[in-house]
C-alpha cells in the first residue's frame, strides 16, 4: 500500500421490514431538524449497520475494516434525494408520506452507509482537515451515482431514497435509506425450523435460566453470543437423533428460548421437536457485485482514473502502429525455434488446443515464452511504459478499496490468454507447413532454403495475427474506458 489509508471508501448495506423500530423511527424523523435527527441517529439506523460489520448482508467488507456507528455523529447534514440538494418543509412531508406508503405496502427498507476515510478525501481535495470543510456537493454527486448504480444492479428503478451526510473525526459517512412505494421486488419463499426450548435444554444447547441475548436474527459468523457453537451443537444433536437436515446458517433466538434456523430442504420427515414454517417475502439482500459496482463509480469519479487508463490505451495504440514493416531476423529465428519446439510437444488432437483448457496446462509456459519474446523484441519500451501505468492504477485502486488490486494481473493475464489462443490458432492453420518440415527432419537452426521459406511465411502470418490481437486487446481496453466515462457522465 502506498499510504497508511486502509480503505478510502467502504460501502455496507442492510435491510429491514415494515414493523421494525428502525423503519418507524426513520420515517418519524424525516421532517425533523438536523439537530434532532443527529441526537436520535441511533434510533433509525438499522442495527446491523451499527455493529462490527460481521452480520451485514452480502457485504464484501471484512468486519475488521468496517467501523460501526454506535455513537451519534458530531454533526448531521440536511436530507437530500436523487433530485434535490435540500428539502423544504412541504417536500419533507411529501417524502415522509411516500415512505409511509411504502411501509403500508410492505416494502423492504434498505439502508446503506458510504464511509469515507477523511485522509483519502483530503488527498483528493474534497475535505480540508484544518478547517473541517467538506465539498458536500461532490459527496452528494458520488452518492447519487452510487445509488443509481445499485438501483440498476438490483432492478430497483421504481424505488425512492433519501440521504444525509454525517460528520465524524475520522470517517465522514453518508446514510442512505431506500424504499419502494409500490413494491416490485422479486419475492421468495423462506422456510425455517423452530426447535423447542425443552429439546434445546435437554441437549444442553441453551439453558432456560440463562440470560440469553434475544435477537431478530444472526448469521452464524457472528462472533458474539456463541452463535457458531449453538449451530454446531444443533447439527450434531440432530445427527445423533438420526436426522440429516439441510439447515441454513441464520439463527433467531425467540422470546420463549426456542431457536429458529433457516431451512433449505424439501423433506417433511422432521423430528417432533421441530416446527416447520414458511412465508413469502421480498428479497432483501443486495448482491455482492452490487456493492462493488457502487464503490467503483465513487472511486472512478473521485480519483479520476479515466486519465491514467486513457494513457494506457494510447500506449497500446502506439504499440500496434507500423509493426508489420518491422523485420528483426534474429528475433524471428528465435520465435521460429520456440514455435517449432512447441508444435512437437503439443497433443496431436488439435481440439484440445485451447489456452485455458486443462490439457494445455503443461504447455502454457512454452506458449507464454513466445508471447514474452515477441513483446520483448518488438514492443519492449512501450510495454515497459504500460507496466508502469498499470502499477500506478493498482496503487490507486488498492488505496481506494482498502485491499490489494488485481487490475494489473488481470490485464496481463488477459493479454497472455489472447496471445496464447492466437498462437495456437495460427499453429493449426500452419499445420501443413509443420508436417512438411517434420518430414524433412527440419530444425530452425538448419540452413534449408525451402524449409526456411516455409517457416518464414508461417512466422510472418503469426506476427500479423499477434498484431491483430494487440488491436483487439487495445479496443477492449478502450471499450472499458468508454463504459467508465459513460458511467461518470450520466446525469444522476
GROMACS .gro file of C-alpha atoms in nm:
model
  492
    1UNK     CA    1   0.000   0.000   0.000
    2UNK     CA    2   0.132   0.347  -0.086
    3UNK     CA    3  -0.002   0.501   0.237
    4UNK     CA    4  -0.150   0.413   0.575
    5UNK     CA    5  -0.504   0.467   0.446
    6UNK     CA    6  -0.670   0.130   0.499
    7UNK     CA    7  -0.969   0.190   0.270
    8UNK     CA    8  -1.068   0.518   0.109
    9UNK     CA    9  -1.431   0.413   0.073
   10UNK     CA   10  -1.632   0.142   0.250
   11UNK     CA   11  -1.988   0.062   0.138
   12UNK     CA   12  -2.216  -0.155   0.352
   13UNK     CA   13  -2.585  -0.236   0.321
   14UNK     CA   14  -2.857  -0.389   0.536
   15UNK     CA   15  -3.235  -0.416   0.514
   16UNK     CA   16  -3.533  -0.426   0.745
   17UNK     CA   17  -3.906  -0.486   0.716
   18UNK     CA   18  -4.205  -0.266   0.790
   19UNK     CA   19  -4.271  -0.343   1.155
   20UNK     CA   20  -3.926  -0.276   1.299
   21UNK     CA   21  -3.835   0.012   1.525
   22UNK     CA   22  -3.567   0.143   1.288
   23UNK     CA   23  -3.816   0.156   0.997
   24UNK     CA   24  -4.068   0.352   1.204
   25UNK     CA   25  -3.805   0.581   1.352
   26UNK     CA   26  -3.654   0.671   1.015
   27UNK     CA   27  -3.993   0.784   0.887
   28UNK     CA   28  -4.071   0.969   1.211
   29UNK     CA   29  -3.753   1.177   1.189
   30UNK     CA   30  -3.768   1.263   0.817
   31UNK     CA   31  -3.928   1.602   0.881
   32UNK     CA   32  -3.736   1.686   1.199
   33UNK     CA   33  -3.449   1.934   1.207
   34UNK     CA   34  -3.084   1.830   1.171
   35UNK     CA   35  -3.001   1.865   1.541
   36UNK     CA   36  -3.289   1.638   1.643
   37UNK     CA   37  -3.205   1.381   1.380
   38UNK     CA   38  -2.842   1.389   1.491
   39UNK     CA   39  -2.940   1.322   1.853
   40UNK     CA   40  -3.166   1.032   1.758
   41UNK     CA   41  -2.940   0.889   1.488
   42UNK     CA   42  -2.907   0.551   1.660
   43UNK     CA   43  -3.281   0.502   1.665
   44UNK     CA   44  -3.336   0.497   1.291
   45UNK     CA   45  -3.018   0.326   1.168
   46UNK     CA   46  -3.064  -0.049   1.116
   47UNK     CA   47  -2.887  -0.224   1.399
   48UNK     CA   48  -2.664  -0.433   1.170
   49UNK     CA   49  -2.508  -0.111   1.039
   50UNK     CA   50  -2.414  -0.018   1.396
   51UNK     CA   51  -2.228  -0.341   1.471
   52UNK     CA   52  -1.884  -0.450   1.362
   53UNK     CA   53  -1.998  -0.549   1.012
   54UNK     CA   54  -1.992  -0.928   1.062
   55UNK     CA   55  -2.369  -0.957   1.021
   56UNK     CA   56  -2.415  -0.733   0.719
   57UNK     CA   57  -2.594  -0.867   0.414
   58UNK     CA   58  -2.369  -0.965   0.122
   59UNK     CA   59  -2.105  -0.709   0.204
   60UNK     CA   60  -1.754  -0.774   0.083
   61UNK     CA   61  -1.604  -0.575   0.368
   62UNK     CA   62  -1.415  -0.757   0.640
   63UNK     CA   63  -1.554  -0.686   0.985
   64UNK     CA   64  -1.212  -0.557   1.089
   65UNK     CA   65  -1.227  -0.295   0.814
   66UNK     CA   66  -1.577  -0.178   0.898
   67UNK     CA   67  -1.638   0.096   1.152
   68UNK     CA   68  -1.984   0.061   1.308
   69UNK     CA   69  -2.161   0.379   1.410
   70UNK     CA   70  -2.270   0.311   1.766
   71UNK     CA   71  -2.236   0.675   1.868
   72UNK     CA   72  -2.422   0.970   1.731
   73UNK     CA   73  -2.222   1.164   1.470
   74UNK     CA   74  -2.073   1.500   1.559
   75UNK     CA   75  -2.298   1.673   1.308
   76UNK     CA   76  -2.571   1.571   1.065
   77UNK     CA   77  -2.641   1.747   0.738
   78UNK     CA   78  -2.979   1.806   0.580
   79UNK     CA   79  -3.168   1.541   0.387
   80UNK     CA   80  -3.108   1.522   0.011
   81UNK     CA   81  -3.257   1.299  -0.258
   82UNK     CA   82  -3.193   1.191  -0.614
   83UNK     CA   83  -3.307   1.529  -0.745
   84UNK     CA   84  -3.296   1.773  -0.452
   85UNK     CA   85  -2.992   1.904  -0.261
   86UNK     CA   86  -3.217   2.021   0.021
   87UNK     CA   87  -3.586   1.984   0.104
   88UNK     CA   88  -3.846   2.238   0.207
   89UNK     CA   89  -4.092   2.158   0.483
   90UNK     CA   90  -4.354   2.057   0.229
   91UNK     CA   91  -4.109   1.837   0.041
   92UNK     CA   92  -4.014   1.660   0.364
   93UNK     CA   93  -4.380   1.591   0.435
   94UNK     CA   94  -4.424   1.451   0.082
   95UNK     CA   95  -4.117   1.231   0.128
   96UNK     CA   96  -4.246   1.112   0.464
   97UNK     CA   97  -4.582   1.027   0.308
   98UNK     CA   98  -4.410   0.826   0.031
   99UNK     CA   99  -4.210   0.628   0.289
  100UNK     CA  100  -4.531   0.562   0.488
  101UNK     CA  101  -4.698   0.437   0.171
  102UNK     CA  102  -4.405   0.201   0.108
  103UNK     CA  103  -4.428   0.075   0.465
  104UNK     CA  104  -4.803   0.012   0.441
  105UNK     CA  105  -4.742  -0.178   0.116
  106UNK     CA  106  -4.488  -0.398   0.298
  107UNK     CA  107  -4.185  -0.266   0.114
  108UNK     CA  108  -3.843  -0.350   0.248
  109UNK     CA  109  -3.631  -0.057   0.362
  110UNK     CA  110  -3.270  -0.077   0.251
  111UNK     CA  111  -3.013   0.129   0.431
  112UNK     CA  112  -2.659   0.185   0.309
  113UNK     CA  113  -2.363   0.362   0.463
  114UNK     CA  114  -2.092   0.513   0.245
  115UNK     CA  115  -1.798   0.562   0.480
  116UNK     CA  116  -1.502   0.773   0.366
  117UNK     CA  117  -1.160   0.790   0.525
  118UNK     CA  118  -1.114   1.164   0.579
  119UNK     CA  119  -0.747   1.138   0.485
  120UNK     CA  120  -0.847   0.992   0.148
  121UNK     CA  121  -1.093   1.275   0.089
  122UNK     CA  122  -0.819   1.520   0.188
  123UNK     CA  123  -0.581   1.362  -0.063
  124UNK     CA  124  -0.824   1.431  -0.347
  125UNK     CA  125  -0.918   1.780  -0.236
  126UNK     CA  126  -1.269   1.703  -0.108
  127UNK     CA  127  -1.206   1.759   0.263
  128UNK     CA  128  -0.983   2.009   0.445
  129UNK     CA  129  -0.896   1.878   0.793
  130UNK     CA  130  -0.755   2.213   0.905
  131UNK     CA  131  -1.089   2.389   0.857
  132UNK     CA  132  -1.312   2.080   0.874
  133UNK     CA  133  -1.469   2.189   0.547
  134UNK     CA  134  -1.619   1.933   0.310
  135UNK     CA  135  -1.716   1.962  -0.054
  136UNK     CA  136  -2.070   1.849   0.014
  137UNK     CA  137  -2.172   1.898  -0.347
  138UNK     CA  138  -1.916   1.637  -0.455
  139UNK     CA  139  -2.027   1.395  -0.183
  140UNK     CA  140  -2.389   1.432  -0.290
  141UNK     CA  141  -2.286   1.376  -0.652
  142UNK     CA  142  -2.098   1.050  -0.585
  143UNK     CA  143  -2.379   0.932  -0.357
  144UNK     CA  144  -2.631   0.979  -0.639
  145UNK     CA  145  -2.405   0.797  -0.881
  146UNK     CA  146  -2.353   0.512  -0.635
  147UNK     CA  147  -2.723   0.472  -0.550
  148UNK     CA  148  -2.826   0.490  -0.916
  149UNK     CA  149  -2.581   0.213  -1.000
  150UNK     CA  150  -2.706  -0.004  -0.714
  151UNK     CA  151  -3.066   0.051  -0.825
  152UNK     CA  152  -2.970  -0.060  -1.175
  153UNK     CA  153  -2.793  -0.373  -1.047
  154UNK     CA  154  -3.089  -0.468  -0.824
  155UNK     CA  155  -3.370  -0.369  -1.066
  156UNK     CA  156  -3.500  -0.110  -0.822
  157UNK     CA  157  -3.570   0.163  -1.074
  158UNK     CA  158  -3.903   0.248  -0.909
  159UNK     CA  159  -3.752   0.293  -0.561
  160UNK     CA  160  -3.713   0.630  -0.390
  161UNK     CA  161  -3.440   0.725  -0.147
  162UNK     CA  162  -3.316   0.995   0.083
  163UNK     CA  163  -2.976   1.051   0.238
  164UNK     CA  164  -2.780   1.274   0.471
  165UNK     CA  165  -2.413   1.343   0.538
  166UNK     CA  166  -2.282   1.270   0.887
  167UNK     CA  167  -1.960   1.416   1.020
  168UNK     CA  168  -1.713   1.224   1.236
  169UNK     CA  169  -1.349   1.295   1.321
  170UNK     CA  170  -1.203   1.014   1.111
  171UNK     CA  171  -1.482   0.898   0.884
  172UNK     CA  172  -1.735   1.122   0.717
  173UNK     CA  173  -2.020   0.899   0.608
  174UNK     CA  174  -2.344   0.916   0.414
  175UNK     CA  175  -2.651   0.733   0.538
  176UNK     CA  176  -2.897   0.631   0.263
  177UNK     CA  177  -3.248   0.486   0.306
  178UNK     CA  178  -3.441   0.339   0.012
  179UNK     CA  179  -3.796   0.202  -0.024
  180UNK     CA  180  -4.042   0.104  -0.295
  181UNK     CA  181  -4.374   0.293  -0.257
  182UNK     CA  182  -4.524   0.026  -0.483
  183UNK     CA  183  -4.313  -0.286  -0.421
  184UNK     CA  184  -4.197  -0.464  -0.735
  185UNK     CA  185  -3.909  -0.654  -0.578
  186UNK     CA  186  -3.888  -1.024  -0.655
  187UNK     CA  187  -4.034  -1.248  -0.386
  188UNK     CA  188  -3.901  -1.568  -0.237
  189UNK     CA  189  -4.031  -1.844  -0.010
  190UNK     CA  190  -3.848  -1.852   0.321
  191UNK     CA  191  -3.865  -2.166   0.534
  192UNK     CA  192  -3.744  -2.209   0.889
  193UNK     CA  193  -3.733  -2.478   1.156
  194UNK     CA  194  -3.809  -2.384   1.515
  195UNK     CA  195  -3.654  -2.614   1.775
  196UNK     CA  196  -3.838  -2.630   2.107
  197UNK     CA  197  -3.684  -2.478   2.418
  198UNK     CA  198  -3.727  -2.808   2.606
  199UNK     CA  199  -3.530  -3.007   2.346
  200UNK     CA  200  -3.256  -2.743   2.343
  201UNK     CA  201  -3.237  -2.764   2.722
  202UNK     CA  202  -3.230  -3.146   2.720
  203UNK     CA  203  -2.941  -3.138   2.473
  204UNK     CA  204  -2.756  -2.874   2.677
  205UNK     CA  205  -2.759  -2.630   2.387
  206UNK     CA  206  -2.946  -2.347   2.557
  207UNK     CA  207  -3.047  -2.330   2.921
  208UNK     CA  208  -3.385  -2.180   3.004
  209UNK     CA  209  -3.250  -1.996   3.306
  210UNK     CA  210  -2.967  -1.829   3.112
  211UNK     CA  211  -2.988  -1.457   3.046
  212UNK     CA  212  -2.957  -1.515   2.673
  213UNK     CA  213  -2.949  -1.218   2.441
  214UNK     CA  214  -3.253  -1.228   2.211
  215UNK     CA  215  -3.221  -1.109   1.855
  216UNK     CA  216  -3.419  -1.090   1.534
  217UNK     CA  217  -3.154  -1.298   1.363
  218UNK     CA  218  -2.783  -1.359   1.335
  219UNK     CA  219  -2.568  -1.528   1.078
  220UNK     CA  220  -2.354  -1.787   1.249
  221UNK     CA  221  -2.042  -1.591   1.155
  222UNK     CA  222  -2.139  -1.353   1.436
  223UNK     CA  223  -1.858  -1.383   1.689
  224UNK     CA  224  -2.058  -1.262   1.989
  225UNK     CA  225  -2.315  -1.472   2.176
  226UNK     CA  226  -2.160  -1.809   2.084
  227UNK     CA  227  -2.386  -1.847   1.779
  228UNK     CA  228  -2.142  -2.070   1.594
  229UNK     CA  229  -2.132  -2.314   1.882
  230UNK     CA  230  -2.513  -2.321   1.904
  231UNK     CA  231  -2.532  -2.402   1.533
  232UNK     CA  232  -2.275  -2.682   1.557
  233UNK     CA  233  -2.445  -2.826   1.864
  234UNK     CA  234  -2.786  -2.832   1.694
  235UNK     CA  235  -2.641  -3.003   1.384
  236UNK     CA  236  -2.466  -3.264   1.600
  237UNK     CA  237  -2.776  -3.327   1.813
  238UNK     CA  238  -2.990  -3.376   1.502
  239UNK     CA  239  -2.746  -3.630   1.362
  240UNK     CA  240  -2.742  -3.812   1.697
  241UNK     CA  241  -3.120  -3.844   1.659
  242UNK     CA  242  -3.083  -3.977   1.304
  243UNK     CA  243  -3.178  -3.658   1.117
  244UNK     CA  244  -2.951  -3.518   0.849
  245UNK     CA  245  -3.129  -3.196   0.762
  246UNK     CA  246  -3.004  -2.921   0.536
  247UNK     CA  247  -3.044  -2.625   0.767
  248UNK     CA  248  -2.924  -2.277   0.681
  249UNK     CA  249  -2.684  -2.056   0.867
  250UNK     CA  250  -2.917  -1.794   1.013
  251UNK     CA  251  -3.024  -1.818   1.378
  252UNK     CA  252  -3.311  -1.647   1.557
  253UNK     CA  253  -3.340  -1.686   1.935
  254UNK     CA  254  -3.705  -1.641   2.028
  255UNK     CA  255  -3.855  -1.493   2.344
  256UNK     CA  256  -3.955  -1.840   2.474
  257UNK     CA  257  -3.591  -1.956   2.429
  258UNK     CA  258  -3.675  -2.169   2.129
  259UNK     CA  259  -3.441  -2.129   1.831
  260UNK     CA  260  -3.540  -2.083   1.468
  261UNK     CA  261  -3.297  -2.163   1.187
  262UNK     CA  262  -3.345  -2.119   0.813
  263UNK     CA  263  -3.436  -2.447   0.642
  264UNK     CA  264  -3.315  -2.540   0.294
  265UNK     CA  265  -3.458  -2.893   0.249
  266UNK     CA  266  -3.788  -3.008   0.098
  267UNK     CA  267  -3.836  -3.319   0.312
  268UNK     CA  268  -4.128  -3.337   0.556
  269UNK     CA  269  -3.961  -3.606   0.764
  270UNK     CA  270  -3.890  -3.389   1.066
  271UNK     CA  271  -3.846  -3.458   1.437
  272UNK     CA  272  -4.142  -3.380   1.661
  273UNK     CA  273  -3.943  -3.114   1.846
  274UNK     CA  274  -3.901  -2.909   1.524
  275UNK     CA  275  -4.179  -2.699   1.372
  276UNK     CA  276  -4.163  -2.603   1.003
  277UNK     CA  277  -4.293  -2.262   0.896
  278UNK     CA  278  -4.277  -2.091   0.558
  279UNK     CA  279  -4.363  -1.747   0.434
  280UNK     CA  280  -4.332  -1.541   0.118
  281UNK     CA  281  -4.133  -1.220   0.142
  282UNK     CA  282  -3.948  -0.976  -0.077
  283UNK     CA  283  -3.582  -1.045  -0.140
  284UNK     CA  284  -3.378  -0.822   0.086
  285UNK     CA  285  -3.007  -0.877   0.041
  286UNK     CA  286  -2.814  -0.688  -0.223
  287UNK     CA  287  -2.572  -0.891  -0.432
  288UNK     CA  288  -2.202  -0.857  -0.360
  289UNK     CA  289  -2.142  -0.729  -0.712
  290UNK     CA  290  -2.395  -0.452  -0.649
  291UNK     CA  291  -2.187  -0.310  -0.366
  292UNK     CA  292  -1.869  -0.349  -0.569
  293UNK     CA  293  -2.029  -0.161  -0.859
  294UNK     CA  294  -2.146   0.113  -0.624
  295UNK     CA  295  -1.798   0.160  -0.484
  296UNK     CA  296  -1.644   0.153  -0.830
  297UNK     CA  297  -1.836   0.454  -0.958
  298UNK     CA  298  -1.735   0.651  -0.647
  299UNK     CA  299  -1.367   0.565  -0.686
  300UNK     CA  300  -1.365   0.641  -1.058
  301UNK     CA  301  -1.532   0.976  -1.002
  302UNK     CA  302  -1.315   1.088  -0.712
  303UNK     CA  303  -0.981   0.956  -0.831
  304UNK     CA  304  -1.039   1.046  -1.199
  305UNK     CA  305  -0.891   0.718  -1.317
  306UNK     CA  306  -1.000   0.780  -1.674
  307UNK     CA  307  -0.689   0.989  -1.748
  308UNK     CA  308  -0.445   0.719  -1.637
  309UNK     CA  309  -0.642   0.445  -1.811
  310UNK     CA  310  -0.666   0.651  -2.130
  311UNK     CA  311  -0.287   0.691  -2.128
  312UNK     CA  312  -0.252   0.313  -2.107
  313UNK     CA  313  -0.488   0.274  -2.402
  314UNK     CA  314  -0.294   0.534  -2.604
  315UNK     CA  315   0.031   0.350  -2.537
  316UNK     CA  316  -0.125   0.026  -2.659
  317UNK     CA  317  -0.238   0.209  -2.970
  318UNK     CA  318   0.119   0.320  -3.046
  319UNK     CA  319   0.241  -0.036  -2.999
  320UNK     CA  320   0.024  -0.158  -3.284
  321UNK     CA  321   0.121   0.114  -3.530
  322UNK     CA  322   0.354   0.026  -3.812
  323UNK     CA  323   0.490  -0.302  -3.683
  324UNK     CA  324   0.412  -0.503  -3.998
  325UNK     CA  325   0.703  -0.333  -4.169
  326UNK     CA  326   0.948  -0.417  -3.890
  327UNK     CA  327   1.184  -0.706  -3.956
  328UNK     CA  328   1.426  -0.838  -3.698
  329UNK     CA  329   1.571  -1.156  -3.840
  330UNK     CA  330   1.731  -1.283  -3.519
  331UNK     CA  331   1.407  -1.237  -3.328
  332UNK     CA  332   1.215  -1.417  -3.599
  333UNK     CA  333   1.457  -1.709  -3.581
  334UNK     CA  334   1.419  -1.733  -3.203
  335UNK     CA  335   1.041  -1.722  -3.234
  336UNK     CA  336   1.054  -1.986  -3.507
  337UNK     CA  337   1.260  -2.215  -3.283
  338UNK     CA  338   1.017  -2.182  -2.992
  339UNK     CA  339   0.722  -2.217  -3.229
  340UNK     CA  340   0.861  -2.540  -3.372
  341UNK     CA  341   0.951  -2.686  -3.032
  342UNK     CA  342   0.601  -2.612  -2.905
  343UNK     CA  343   0.440  -2.782  -3.202
  344UNK     CA  344   0.637  -3.100  -3.141
  345UNK     CA  345   0.521  -3.140  -2.780
  346UNK     CA  346   0.155  -3.040  -2.812
  347UNK     CA  347  -0.116  -3.311  -2.811
  348UNK     CA  348  -0.190  -3.440  -3.160
  349UNK     CA  349  -0.561  -3.379  -3.103
  350UNK     CA  350  -0.589  -3.013  -3.204
  351UNK     CA  351  -0.937  -2.984  -3.048
  352UNK     CA  352  -0.751  -2.967  -2.715
  353UNK     CA  353  -0.558  -2.659  -2.823
  354UNK     CA  354  -0.726  -2.403  -2.602
  355UNK     CA  355  -0.502  -2.190  -2.381
  356UNK     CA  356  -0.726  -2.213  -2.074
  357UNK     CA  357  -0.809  -2.579  -2.124
  358UNK     CA  358  -0.682  -2.835  -1.874
  359UNK     CA  359  -0.488  -3.017  -2.147
  360UNK     CA  360  -0.279  -2.703  -2.211
  361UNK     CA  361  -0.163  -2.663  -1.852
  362UNK     CA  362   0.176  -2.835  -1.912
  363UNK     CA  363   0.241  -2.618  -2.220
  364UNK     CA  364   0.135  -2.270  -2.106
  365UNK     CA  365   0.487  -2.180  -2.000
  366UNK     CA  366   0.615  -2.252  -2.353
  367UNK     CA  367   0.326  -2.057  -2.508
  368UNK     CA  368   0.390  -1.762  -2.277
  369UNK     CA  369   0.757  -1.773  -2.372
  370UNK     CA  370   0.663  -1.699  -2.733
  371UNK     CA  371   0.436  -1.415  -2.623
  372UNK     CA  372   0.705  -1.266  -2.399
  373UNK     CA  373   0.973  -1.297  -2.666
  374UNK     CA  374   0.753  -1.125  -2.922
  375UNK     CA  375   0.682  -0.834  -2.684
  376UNK     CA  376   1.047  -0.815  -2.575
  377UNK     CA  377   1.176  -0.781  -2.933
  378UNK     CA  378   0.904  -0.569  -3.089
  379UNK     CA  379   0.745  -0.363  -2.810
  380UNK     CA  380   0.993  -0.351  -2.523
  381UNK     CA  381   0.998   0.023  -2.447
  382UNK     CA  382   0.628   0.081  -2.499
  383UNK     CA  383   0.534  -0.221  -2.290
  384UNK     CA  384   0.758  -0.101  -2.006
  385UNK     CA  385   0.556   0.219  -2.001
  386UNK     CA  386   0.235   0.017  -1.989
  387UNK     CA  387   0.364  -0.181  -1.690
  388UNK     CA  388   0.444   0.141  -1.505
  389UNK     CA  389   0.096   0.275  -1.575
  390UNK     CA  390  -0.068  -0.049  -1.464
  391UNK     CA  391   0.134  -0.034  -1.141
  392UNK     CA  392   0.009   0.320  -1.082
  393UNK     CA  393  -0.352   0.213  -1.134
  394UNK     CA  394  -0.301  -0.080  -0.895
  395UNK     CA  395  -0.170   0.155  -0.627
  396UNK     CA  396  -0.463   0.394  -0.661
  397UNK     CA  397  -0.723   0.116  -0.662
  398UNK     CA  398  -0.554  -0.055  -0.367
  399UNK     CA  399  -0.569   0.259  -0.156
  400UNK     CA  400  -0.927   0.341  -0.257
  401UNK     CA  401  -1.075  -0.004  -0.195
  402UNK     CA  402  -0.860  -0.099   0.101
  403UNK     CA  403  -0.739  -0.425  -0.049
  404UNK     CA  404  -0.481  -0.550  -0.297
  405UNK     CA  405  -0.579  -0.457  -0.651
  406UNK     CA  406  -0.569  -0.726  -0.922
  407UNK     CA  407  -0.618  -0.483  -1.210
  408UNK     CA  408  -0.265  -0.522  -1.347
  409UNK     CA  409  -0.256  -0.901  -1.305
  410UNK     CA  410  -0.594  -0.937  -1.473
  411UNK     CA  411  -0.492  -0.724  -1.770
  412UNK     CA  412  -0.164  -0.909  -1.820
  413UNK     CA  413  -0.337  -1.246  -1.783
  414UNK     CA  414  -0.592  -1.136  -2.041
  415UNK     CA  415  -0.306  -1.047  -2.276
  416UNK     CA  416  -0.145  -1.392  -2.235
  417UNK     CA  417  -0.476  -1.572  -2.289
  418UNK     CA  418  -0.545  -1.374  -2.605
  419UNK     CA  419  -0.196  -1.424  -2.743
  420UNK     CA  420  -0.188  -1.788  -2.637
  421UNK     CA  421  -0.506  -1.875  -2.823
  422UNK     CA  422  -0.394  -1.677  -3.128
  423UNK     CA  423  -0.061  -1.863  -3.135
  424UNK     CA  424  -0.243  -2.198  -3.117
  425UNK     CA  425  -0.489  -2.091  -3.385
  426UNK     CA  426  -0.209  -1.989  -3.622
  427UNK     CA  427  -0.027  -2.312  -3.548
  428UNK     CA  428  -0.335  -2.510  -3.654
  429UNK     CA  429  -0.358  -2.307  -3.975
  430UNK     CA  430   0.011  -2.376  -4.046
  431UNK     CA  431  -0.005  -2.747  -3.971
  432UNK     CA  432   0.074  -2.843  -4.331
  433UNK     CA  433   0.398  -2.644  -4.316
  434UNK     CA  434   0.496  -2.808  -3.989
  435UNK     CA  435   0.421  -3.155  -4.122
  436UNK     CA  436   0.624  -3.091  -4.438
  437UNK     CA  437   0.912  -2.955  -4.232
  438UNK     CA  438   0.892  -3.254  -3.999
  439UNK     CA  439   0.933  -3.499  -4.288
  440UNK     CA  440   1.242  -3.302  -4.393
  441UNK     CA  441   1.382  -3.355  -4.041
  442UNK     CA  442   1.386  -2.980  -4.001
  443UNK     CA  443   1.506  -2.778  -3.708
  444UNK     CA  444   1.515  -2.398  -3.737
  445UNK     CA  445   1.889  -2.399  -3.684
  446UNK     CA  446   1.929  -2.588  -4.010
  447UNK     CA  447   2.001  -2.390  -4.327
  448UNK     CA  448   1.744  -2.549  -4.559
  449UNK     CA  449   1.623  -2.285  -4.806
  450UNK     CA  450   1.281  -2.441  -4.873
  451UNK     CA  451   1.213  -2.505  -4.508
  452UNK     CA  452   1.330  -2.157  -4.410
  453UNK     CA  453   1.093  -2.009  -4.666
  454UNK     CA  454   0.803  -2.213  -4.527
  455UNK     CA  455   0.878  -2.118  -4.168
  456UNK     CA  456   0.938  -1.755  -4.257
  457UNK     CA  457   0.591  -1.748  -4.412
  458UNK     CA  458   0.443  -1.911  -4.102
  459UNK     CA  459   0.614  -1.666  -3.865
  460UNK     CA  460   0.508  -1.373  -4.083
  461UNK     CA  461   0.144  -1.476  -4.050
  462UNK     CA  462   0.191  -1.538  -3.677
  463UNK     CA  463   0.329  -1.187  -3.622
  464UNK     CA  464   0.049  -1.037  -3.826
  465UNK     CA  465  -0.203  -1.232  -3.616
  466UNK     CA  466  -0.040  -1.113  -3.294
  467UNK     CA  467  -0.057  -0.754  -3.414
  468UNK     CA  468  -0.427  -0.808  -3.481
  469UNK     CA  469  -0.463  -0.944  -3.129
  470UNK     CA  470  -0.295  -0.633  -2.991
  471UNK     CA  471  -0.552  -0.424  -3.174
  472UNK     CA  472  -0.835  -0.632  -3.030
  473UNK     CA  473  -0.681  -0.602  -2.682
  474UNK     CA  474  -0.646  -0.227  -2.727
  475UNK     CA  475  -1.007  -0.194  -2.841
  476UNK     CA  476  -1.130  -0.388  -2.538
  477UNK     CA  477  -0.946  -0.152  -2.304
  478UNK     CA  478  -1.089   0.143  -2.494
  479UNK     CA  479  -1.440  -0.002  -2.463
  480UNK     CA  480  -1.395  -0.041  -2.086
  481UNK     CA  481  -1.271   0.318  -2.070
  482UNK     CA  482  -1.577   0.444  -2.259
  483UNK     CA  483  -1.804   0.249  -2.024
  484UNK     CA  484  -1.642   0.418  -1.727
  485UNK     CA  485  -1.672   0.759  -1.890
  486UNK     CA  486  -2.039   0.696  -1.970
  487UNK     CA  487  -2.096   0.590  -1.609
  488UNK     CA  488  -1.932   0.905  -1.480
  489UNK     CA  489  -2.121   1.139  -1.714
  490UNK     CA  490  -2.475   1.009  -1.652
  491UNK     CA  491  -2.697   1.279  -1.509
  492UNK     CA  492  -2.790   1.123  -1.178
   0.00000   0.00000   0.00000
